[in-house]
Short mmCIF file of C-alpha atoms and ligand atoms in Angstrom, two decimals:
data_model
loop_
_atom_site.label_atom_id
_atom_site.label_comp_id
_atom_site.label_asym_id
_atom_site.label_seq_id
_atom_site.Cartn_x
_atom_site.Cartn_y
_atom_site.Cartn_z
CA MET A 4 220.30 -77.73 22.90
CA GLY A 5 222.49 -77.49 19.94
CA LYS A 6 226.34 -78.52 21.47
CA LEU A 7 229.09 -79.79 19.37
CA ILE A 8 229.52 -83.45 19.44
CA ALA A 9 232.95 -82.96 20.04
CA GLU A 10 232.51 -80.17 22.88
CA SER A 11 230.15 -82.67 24.35
CA ALA A 12 232.57 -85.94 24.65
CA GLY A 13 234.73 -83.11 26.81
CA GLU A 14 231.43 -82.70 29.20
CA ILE A 15 231.07 -85.63 30.25
CA GLU A 16 234.75 -86.48 30.68
CA LEU A 17 234.74 -83.60 33.03
CA SER A 18 231.33 -84.56 34.59
CA ALA A 19 233.00 -88.18 35.62
CA ALA A 20 236.36 -86.31 36.54
CA ILE A 21 233.62 -84.44 39.30
CA PHE A 22 232.29 -87.03 40.72
CA ASP A 23 235.92 -88.88 40.63
CA TYR A 24 237.56 -86.00 41.90
CA TYR A 25 234.52 -86.03 45.40
CA ALA A 26 234.80 -89.46 46.02
CA GLU A 27 238.87 -89.15 45.83
CA HIS A 28 239.44 -85.82 48.14
CA GLY A 29 235.52 -85.69 50.04
CA GLU A 30 236.23 -87.43 53.51
CA ARG A 31 239.44 -85.67 53.77
CA PHE A 32 237.17 -82.02 52.71
CA LEU A 33 234.65 -83.70 55.50
CA ALA A 34 236.63 -85.00 58.34
CA ASP A 35 236.65 -83.38 61.55
CA ALA A 36 238.32 -80.33 62.35
CA PRO A 37 239.63 -80.23 65.87
CA LEU A 38 239.58 -77.27 67.93
CA LYS A 39 242.04 -76.34 71.25
CA PRO A 40 239.69 -75.44 73.65
CA GLU A 41 241.17 -74.01 76.45
CA ARG A 42 239.89 -77.34 78.76
CA GLY A 43 238.87 -80.32 77.69
CA GLU A 44 237.60 -81.31 73.55
CA ALA A 45 235.69 -79.70 71.08
CA MET A 46 235.56 -79.96 67.19
CA VAL A 47 234.11 -79.23 64.33
CA ARG A 48 232.12 -82.14 62.53
CA HIS A 49 230.34 -82.04 58.47
CA SER A 50 227.25 -82.75 58.69
CA PRO A 51 224.52 -83.28 56.58
CA LEU A 52 222.39 -81.03 55.98
CA GLY A 53 219.09 -83.24 54.52
CA VAL A 54 217.26 -82.16 51.16
CA VAL A 55 218.58 -79.58 49.26
CA LEU A 56 217.54 -78.17 45.52
CA GLY A 57 219.19 -77.95 42.64
CA VAL A 58 218.03 -75.83 39.71
CA GLU A 59 220.17 -75.72 36.67
CA PRO A 60 221.18 -74.50 33.30
CA TRP A 61 220.75 -76.05 30.30
CA ASN A 62 224.10 -75.11 28.84
CA PHE A 63 225.98 -77.62 29.94
CA PRO A 64 223.49 -79.97 31.26
CA PHE A 65 225.52 -82.88 32.26
CA TYR A 66 228.36 -80.52 34.05
CA GLN A 67 225.93 -78.94 35.82
CA VAL A 68 224.78 -81.16 37.63
CA ALA A 69 227.95 -83.31 38.43
CA ARG A 70 228.44 -80.28 40.27
CA PHE A 71 226.21 -79.62 42.27
CA ALA A 72 225.71 -83.33 42.77
CA ALA A 73 228.82 -85.21 43.27
CA PRO A 74 229.43 -82.91 46.26
CA ASN A 75 226.16 -82.75 47.87
CA ILE A 76 226.26 -86.67 47.80
CA MET A 77 229.94 -86.84 49.60
CA ILE A 78 228.44 -84.91 52.29
CA GLY A 79 225.48 -87.46 52.68
CA ASN A 80 222.41 -84.52 51.35
CA VAL A 81 219.58 -85.78 49.29
CA VAL A 82 219.28 -83.92 45.68
CA LEU A 83 216.75 -82.56 44.29
CA LEU A 84 216.83 -81.50 40.70
CA LYS A 85 215.07 -78.95 38.81
CA HIS A 86 217.06 -78.51 35.86
CA ALA A 87 216.11 -76.71 32.85
CA SER A 88 212.44 -77.25 30.45
CA ASN A 89 214.58 -77.71 27.32
CA VAL A 90 217.15 -80.86 28.67
CA PRO A 91 214.63 -83.08 30.54
CA GLN A 92 216.33 -86.31 28.14
CA CYS A 93 219.55 -85.10 30.01
CA ALA A 94 217.99 -85.26 33.40
CA ILE A 95 216.30 -88.48 33.18
CA ALA A 96 219.72 -89.99 31.42
CA ILE A 97 221.62 -88.02 34.62
CA GLU A 98 218.62 -90.02 37.21
CA ASP A 99 219.53 -93.15 35.50
CA ILE A 100 222.72 -93.10 36.10
CA PHE A 101 222.10 -93.03 39.63
CA ARG A 102 219.52 -96.14 39.77
CA LYS A 103 221.99 -98.06 37.65
CA ALA A 104 224.67 -97.58 39.51
CA GLY A 105 222.95 -99.00 42.63
CA ALA A 106 221.88 -95.72 44.61
CA PRO A 107 219.51 -95.46 46.76
CA ALA A 108 215.62 -94.60 46.51
CA GLY A 109 215.21 -90.68 46.58
CA LEU A 110 218.96 -89.87 46.56
CA TYR A 111 218.78 -88.32 43.43
CA THR A 112 215.25 -86.91 42.10
CA ASN A 113 214.09 -84.92 39.27
CA LEU A 114 211.75 -82.91 39.64
CA LEU A 115 210.08 -82.10 35.96
CA ILE A 116 208.45 -78.71 36.73
CA PRO A 117 208.58 -75.31 35.50
CA GLY A 118 210.59 -72.88 36.93
CA GLY A 119 207.94 -70.52 38.11
CA HIS A 120 207.13 -73.56 40.44
CA ILE A 121 210.00 -73.32 42.46
CA SER A 122 209.48 -70.95 44.79
CA ALA A 123 206.53 -72.99 46.51
CA LEU A 124 209.38 -75.84 47.19
CA LEU A 125 211.44 -73.49 49.65
CA ASP A 126 208.14 -72.80 51.79
CA ASP A 127 208.32 -76.82 52.61
CA PRO A 128 210.43 -77.15 55.61
CA ARG A 129 212.07 -80.49 54.39
CA VAL A 130 213.67 -78.69 51.76
CA ARG A 131 216.60 -77.15 53.86
CA ALA A 132 218.85 -75.16 51.30
CA ALA A 133 219.48 -74.52 47.82
CA SER A 134 221.50 -73.76 44.48
CA LEU A 135 220.81 -71.91 41.36
CA THR A 136 222.92 -71.75 37.94
CA GLY A 137 221.16 -69.10 35.52
CA SER A 138 219.92 -65.75 34.67
CA GLU A 139 219.90 -63.24 37.57
CA GLU A 140 216.17 -62.72 37.56
CA ALA A 141 215.91 -66.79 37.97
CA GLY A 142 218.39 -65.97 41.14
CA LYS A 143 216.57 -63.46 42.34
CA SER A 144 213.53 -65.27 42.55
CA LEU A 145 215.28 -68.17 44.82
CA ALA A 146 217.31 -66.63 46.66
CA SER A 147 213.84 -64.18 47.89
CA ALA A 148 212.02 -67.23 48.46
CA ALA A 149 214.90 -69.22 49.98
CA GLY A 150 215.67 -65.60 52.29
CA LYS A 151 212.10 -65.59 53.09
CA ASN A 152 211.91 -69.15 54.93
CA THR A 153 215.64 -68.38 56.61
CA LYS A 154 217.36 -70.95 54.04
CA LYS A 155 221.46 -71.30 52.69
CA SER A 156 221.38 -70.07 48.99
CA VAL A 157 224.50 -70.48 45.95
CA LEU A 158 224.02 -68.54 43.02
CA GLU A 159 225.68 -68.97 39.97
CA LEU A 160 224.27 -66.57 37.54
CA GLY A 161 225.35 -64.31 34.36
CA GLY A 162 228.58 -62.81 32.91
CA ASN A 163 230.18 -60.38 30.99
CA ASP A 164 233.90 -61.35 31.90
CA ALA A 165 236.17 -59.28 30.66
CA PHE A 166 239.42 -60.81 28.58
CA ILE A 167 242.34 -57.98 28.72
CA VAL A 168 245.19 -57.92 26.17
CA LEU A 169 248.47 -55.92 27.08
CA GLU A 170 251.15 -55.13 24.94
CA ASP A 171 253.66 -57.73 26.38
CA ALA A 172 250.95 -60.07 25.17
CA ASP A 173 251.52 -63.23 23.12
CA ILE A 174 249.00 -62.27 20.59
CA GLU A 175 249.19 -65.28 18.26
CA LYS A 176 248.49 -67.18 21.22
CA THR A 177 245.87 -64.88 22.41
CA VAL A 178 244.23 -64.74 19.73
CA GLU A 179 243.34 -68.34 20.02
CA TRP A 180 242.48 -68.33 23.70
CA ALA A 181 240.55 -65.57 22.28
CA TYR A 182 238.62 -67.87 20.33
CA MET A 183 238.08 -70.48 22.63
CA GLY A 184 237.17 -67.99 25.47
CA ARG A 185 233.94 -66.91 22.97
CA MET A 186 232.79 -69.72 20.73
CA ASN A 187 232.92 -73.01 23.25
CA ASN A 188 229.49 -73.39 23.68
CA THR A 189 228.63 -70.87 20.76
CA GLY A 190 229.01 -68.88 23.23
CA GLN A 191 226.60 -70.02 24.92
CA CYS A 192 229.23 -70.21 28.91
CA CYS A 193 228.65 -67.90 31.45
CA VAL A 194 232.28 -67.75 31.44
CA ALA A 195 232.71 -66.83 27.94
CA SER A 196 235.13 -64.31 27.20
CA LYS A 197 232.62 -61.47 25.81
CA ARG A 198 234.60 -57.82 26.37
CA PHE A 199 238.08 -57.72 24.76
CA ILE A 200 239.39 -55.12 26.15
CA VAL A 201 242.73 -54.46 24.50
CA VAL A 202 245.40 -51.68 24.55
CA ASP A 203 246.04 -49.08 21.91
CA ALA A 204 249.80 -50.40 21.08
CA VAL A 205 248.42 -54.49 19.49
CA LEU A 206 244.53 -52.80 18.88
CA ALA A 207 244.91 -52.82 15.42
CA GLU A 208 247.16 -56.76 15.41
CA PHE A 209 244.65 -58.52 18.01
CA THR A 210 241.71 -57.08 16.23
CA LYS A 211 242.70 -58.18 12.39
CA LYS A 212 244.30 -62.04 13.35
CA PHE A 213 240.92 -62.35 15.88
CA VAL A 214 238.43 -61.57 13.09
CA ALA A 215 240.86 -63.94 10.35
CA ARG A 216 240.26 -66.89 13.57
CA MET A 217 236.40 -65.68 13.75
CA SER A 218 236.13 -65.77 9.75
CA ASN A 219 235.40 -68.84 7.47
CA LEU A 220 233.68 -71.26 10.43
CA LYS A 221 232.39 -74.37 9.43
CA VAL A 222 228.69 -74.19 10.19
CA GLY A 223 226.50 -77.15 10.04
CA ASP A 224 225.44 -79.79 12.25
CA PRO A 225 226.49 -80.46 15.64
CA GLN A 226 226.08 -84.09 15.18
CA ASP A 227 228.61 -83.34 12.58
CA LYS A 228 232.16 -83.78 14.34
CA ALA A 229 233.31 -81.42 11.53
CA THR A 230 231.08 -78.53 12.49
CA GLN A 231 232.23 -75.51 13.93
CA LEU A 232 229.73 -73.26 14.36
CA GLY A 233 226.58 -74.87 15.49
CA PRO A 234 223.11 -73.33 16.16
CA LEU A 235 221.83 -71.45 19.91
CA SER A 236 220.16 -73.63 22.09
CA SER A 237 216.70 -72.02 20.77
CA GLU A 238 214.91 -69.62 18.76
CA ALA A 239 213.98 -67.15 21.01
CA ALA A 240 217.75 -66.83 22.00
CA ALA A 241 218.72 -66.62 18.34
CA VAL A 242 216.18 -63.81 17.99
CA HIS A 243 217.16 -61.91 21.50
CA LEU A 244 220.53 -61.96 20.44
CA MET A 245 220.23 -60.72 17.10
CA LYS A 246 217.84 -57.64 19.28
CA GLN A 247 221.48 -57.49 21.32
CA VAL A 248 223.41 -56.35 18.62
CA GLU A 249 220.70 -54.23 16.45
CA GLN A 250 220.79 -52.15 19.88
CA ALA A 251 224.52 -52.16 19.88
CA VAL A 252 224.89 -50.76 15.95
CA LYS A 253 222.39 -48.76 16.57
CA ASP A 254 224.29 -47.00 19.69
CA GLY A 255 227.12 -46.68 17.59
CA ALA A 256 228.50 -50.23 17.42
CA THR A 257 230.82 -51.21 13.76
CA VAL A 258 230.73 -54.28 13.08
CA LEU A 259 234.10 -55.65 11.66
CA LEU A 260 232.26 -59.27 11.46
CA GLY A 261 229.31 -61.37 10.73
CA GLY A 262 225.95 -59.31 12.71
CA LYS A 263 223.18 -60.95 11.00
CA ARG A 264 221.40 -64.78 11.46
CA ILE A 265 222.55 -67.59 9.17
CA ASP A 266 220.45 -68.34 6.48
CA ARG A 267 219.27 -72.27 6.82
CA MET A 268 217.09 -74.15 9.31
CA GLY A 269 218.04 -73.34 12.84
CA ALA A 270 218.75 -71.12 15.16
CA PHE A 271 222.30 -69.81 13.57
CA VAL A 272 224.04 -66.90 13.95
CA GLU A 273 227.32 -65.69 12.72
CA ALA A 274 230.23 -65.31 14.34
CA THR A 275 230.17 -61.40 15.18
CA VAL A 276 232.55 -59.28 16.21
CA LEU A 277 232.02 -55.16 16.55
CA THR A 278 233.44 -52.56 17.70
CA ASP A 279 233.49 -48.85 18.69
CA LEU A 280 231.00 -49.54 20.85
CA LYS A 281 230.94 -46.69 23.81
CA PRO A 282 231.51 -48.27 27.47
CA GLY A 283 228.40 -46.91 29.72
CA LEU A 284 225.79 -47.84 27.36
CA PRO A 285 223.13 -49.88 28.65
CA ILE A 286 223.72 -52.15 25.87
CA SER A 287 227.42 -52.40 27.06
CA TYR A 288 226.60 -53.88 30.44
CA GLU A 289 224.49 -56.88 29.25
CA GLU A 290 225.16 -60.19 28.33
CA MET A 291 225.09 -61.19 24.91
CA PHE A 292 225.27 -65.54 25.01
CA GLY A 293 225.95 -66.52 21.70
CA PRO A 294 228.51 -65.78 19.12
CA VAL A 295 229.17 -62.00 19.50
CA ALA A 296 232.54 -60.73 20.63
CA VAL A 297 232.86 -56.69 21.48
CA ILE A 298 236.45 -55.28 21.57
CA TYR A 299 237.45 -52.15 23.45
CA ARG A 300 240.02 -50.10 22.89
CA VAL A 301 241.86 -48.41 25.98
CA LYS A 302 244.70 -46.19 26.62
CA ASP A 303 246.43 -49.03 28.57
CA GLU A 304 246.98 -51.00 32.42
CA GLN A 305 244.77 -48.85 34.61
CA GLU A 306 242.24 -47.85 31.77
CA ALA A 307 241.95 -52.17 31.17
CA ILE A 308 241.19 -52.46 34.75
CA ALA A 309 238.53 -49.88 35.20
CA LEU A 310 236.54 -50.60 32.04
CA ALA A 311 236.84 -54.61 32.92
CA ASN A 312 235.99 -53.32 36.54
CA ASP A 313 232.49 -51.06 35.50
CA SER A 314 229.89 -54.12 35.17
CA PRO A 315 227.38 -55.08 37.08
CA PHE A 316 228.54 -58.95 36.56
CA GLY A 317 231.88 -59.89 38.54
CA LEU A 318 232.14 -63.77 37.19
CA GLY A 319 235.49 -64.05 35.57
CA CYS A 320 237.81 -62.05 33.95
CA SER A 321 241.20 -63.38 32.34
CA VAL A 322 244.52 -61.00 31.50
CA PHE A 323 247.25 -61.77 28.71
CA THR A 324 250.62 -60.42 28.78
CA ARG A 325 253.83 -62.23 29.21
CA ASP A 326 255.21 -60.44 32.86
CA ILE A 327 253.07 -62.95 35.22
CA ALA A 328 254.13 -60.64 38.26
CA ARG A 329 252.00 -57.77 36.40
CA GLY A 330 248.84 -60.23 35.71
CA LYS A 331 249.19 -61.16 39.06
CA ARG A 332 249.41 -57.06 40.00
CA ILE A 333 246.49 -56.75 38.26
CA ALA A 334 244.26 -59.40 39.31
CA ASP A 335 244.85 -58.13 42.33
CA GLN A 336 242.82 -54.92 41.34
CA ILE A 337 239.52 -57.18 39.30
CA ASP A 338 235.92 -57.06 40.97
CA ALA A 339 235.35 -61.16 40.03
CA GLY A 340 235.31 -64.48 41.37
CA MET A 341 237.68 -65.73 39.26
CA VAL A 342 240.86 -64.13 37.53
CA PHE A 343 243.22 -66.28 34.70
CA ILE A 344 245.96 -64.89 33.44
CA ASN A 345 247.07 -66.62 30.02
CA HIS A 346 243.92 -68.37 29.92
CA PRO A 347 240.22 -67.37 29.14
CA THR A 348 237.89 -67.80 32.42
CA TRP A 349 237.30 -71.95 32.40
CA THR A 350 236.82 -74.47 35.51
CA ALA A 351 238.38 -77.58 36.75
CA PRO A 352 236.79 -80.00 39.68
CA GLU A 353 240.12 -78.56 42.22
CA LEU A 354 239.08 -75.11 41.06
CA PRO A 355 236.23 -72.63 43.35
CA PHE A 356 233.98 -71.65 40.82
CA GLY A 357 231.64 -68.40 41.36
CA GLY A 358 231.28 -64.70 41.00
CA VAL A 359 230.02 -61.66 43.19
CA LYS A 360 228.06 -58.93 42.22
CA GLY A 361 225.42 -59.64 40.04
CA SER A 362 227.29 -62.93 38.57
CA GLY A 363 225.60 -64.71 43.15
CA TYR A 364 227.93 -65.65 45.72
CA GLY A 365 228.74 -68.99 46.93
CA ARG A 366 231.58 -71.71 45.16
CA GLU A 367 231.12 -74.77 43.39
CA LEU A 368 233.60 -77.54 43.04
CA SER A 369 237.32 -78.06 44.91
CA ALA A 370 237.04 -77.91 48.77
CA LEU A 371 235.27 -74.72 48.61
CA GLY A 372 232.02 -76.21 46.88
CA ILE A 373 231.79 -78.90 48.93
CA GLU A 374 231.46 -76.76 52.52
CA GLU A 375 228.78 -74.42 51.14
CA PHE A 376 225.82 -77.22 52.30
CA VAL A 377 227.19 -78.38 55.47
CA ASN A 378 226.27 -78.20 58.63
CA LYS A 379 229.79 -77.33 60.86
CA LYS A 380 228.72 -78.51 64.00
CA LEU A 381 230.82 -77.91 67.16
CA ILE A 382 230.89 -80.19 69.38
CA ARG A 383 232.10 -80.24 72.88
CA VAL A 384 233.01 -82.30 75.48
CA SER A 385 233.77 -81.08 79.05
CA ALA A 386 235.62 -83.55 81.11
CA LEU A 387 233.26 -84.51 84.16
CA ASN A 388 236.34 -82.97 86.37
CA ASP A 389 236.13 -79.30 84.77
CA PRO A 390 234.86 -77.18 87.31
CA MET A 391 231.18 -75.43 87.64
P1 NAP B 3 217.08 -68.50 33.43
O1 NAP B 3 216.30 -69.12 32.64
O2 NAP B 3 217.39 -68.65 34.50
O3 NAP B 3 217.35 -71.27 33.47
C1 NAP B 3 218.13 -71.66 34.53
C2 NAP B 3 217.30 -72.44 35.47
O4 NAP B 3 216.53 -71.51 36.10
C3 NAP B 3 216.06 -73.53 34.39
O5 NAP B 3 216.18 -74.66 35.18
C4 NAP B 3 215.02 -72.27 34.30
O6 NAP B 3 213.40 -73.97 34.53
C5 NAP B 3 214.98 -71.86 36.09
N1 NAP B 3 213.56 -70.96 36.20
C6 NAP B 3 213.50 -69.95 35.58
N2 NAP B 3 213.04 -69.71 36.09
C7 NAP B 3 213.07 -69.52 37.15
C8 NAP B 3 212.20 -68.60 38.42
N3 NAP B 3 211.60 -67.58 38.78
N4 NAP B 3 212.29 -69.40 39.67
C9 NAP B 3 213.81 -71.01 39.73
N5 NAP B 3 214.03 -71.32 38.67
C10 NAP B 3 213.82 -70.81 37.52
O7 NAP B 3 218.35 -69.07 32.99
P2 NAP B 3 218.59 -69.28 31.11
O8 NAP B 3 218.76 -68.16 30.64
O9 NAP B 3 218.44 -70.32 30.22
O10 NAP B 3 220.65 -69.66 31.22
C11 NAP B 3 221.78 -68.74 30.81
C12 NAP B 3 221.66 -68.06 31.97
O11 NAP B 3 222.90 -68.82 33.06
C13 NAP B 3 223.12 -67.43 31.96
O12 NAP B 3 222.72 -65.89 32.03
C14 NAP B 3 224.22 -66.89 31.42
O13 NAP B 3 225.45 -67.01 32.31
C15 NAP B 3 223.78 -68.36 32.94
N6 NAP B 3 224.62 -68.94 33.95
C16 NAP B 3 225.87 -69.00 34.99
C17 NAP B 3 226.42 -69.72 34.94
C18 NAP B 3 227.75 -69.36 36.47
O14 NAP B 3 227.60 -70.81 36.85
N7 NAP B 3 227.18 -68.96 36.79
C19 NAP B 3 226.99 -71.18 34.44
C20 NAP B 3 225.72 -71.38 33.63
C21 NAP B 3 224.77 -70.10 32.74
P3 NAP B 3 212.78 -73.25 32.81
O15 NAP B 3 213.49 -74.09 32.62
O16 NAP B 3 212.13 -74.31 33.62
O17 NAP B 3 212.33 -72.01 32.94
#
């Protein structure tokens, strides 16, 4: 899917860390939870549900699978995995790892089928629950099929994360985080920083330095370690992104950097910075899945919070300020599943991951992620001499 080779290595490390994390903590997370009834004994036991279905996207082809498969296998569920159609080699490599590791046959099985066939699977009584990471459209389709069959679903969908820069931010560091937040995985990341909301007082300085940081990237073969800007995942993705940029420009956006395709073979798009886009226009609500940053000017903190929340999505948000108490106060007012202070939205095995609104529901990773697909079964013991 065009990922830079250096980032690929990091993704594999992270995927292994997720398996290690659940191997280390799974027993504790899933231990019986004793209750205190008035008489006798009671507990919640964490039992597996059975067969669970994961539908995963191509943008982090190993990590996305790890965060679904590791906790579910730890619980004792059996995993069916429908990976994105453009990364079957990754799907096959993962299944192969399980086989080589000695996993029992059927513990983890790839379904090399198109997305359109997923709904029918949920009609099968053996499939007990499903999780999907991907677009809103696919999420709605899976959730409808799950709902129709009274089955639980978890959805991790798109985002349009705000990156709020306040006047007391450390601008040098913030610019570096802005670059990483936007350009990681060539911008094809659900929690990429997409809307840069900057207060007036530091707008000129931030913009100048951010545009400089996004400029003159080494474009090339993603297999070459020196490459800083690789291709998007597909030609269709590049065409769609350019349409969105054209629409933004038609709607009044100014192009500060890039804005075009790169003239070479492959789905290459220039690192792009837009500004002057009026909030409230349909294009400002769309997720741009690639190396395109949009800078918004706001007067102050209150305006920044209001604009950050003016989105159909609610995945992540980041706030840059030297005043941590202020950052936490703002975090309280942000309508998103994750808020990071002085760091772009990120992921780690021990941190819960997920969103609200159009970004989906449920959580993956951490102790919360392992609780999604368990039967929290009550076991109640009455003593034989209890009164009737
Ligand atoms: P997509 O088209 O929705 O594909 C994701 C997965 O869903 C693929 O396996 C796809 O299979 C499958 N699929 C497609 N249509 C389906 C349907 N009607 N029913 C069931 N499954 C279906 O997503 P994308 O556009 O390639 O991926 C990017 C999106 O994923 C972005 O919006 C991004 O923000 C989001 N994302 C979210 C997170 C998160 O954790 N919140 C993480 C990563 C990405 P086929 O490939 O066979 O079509």
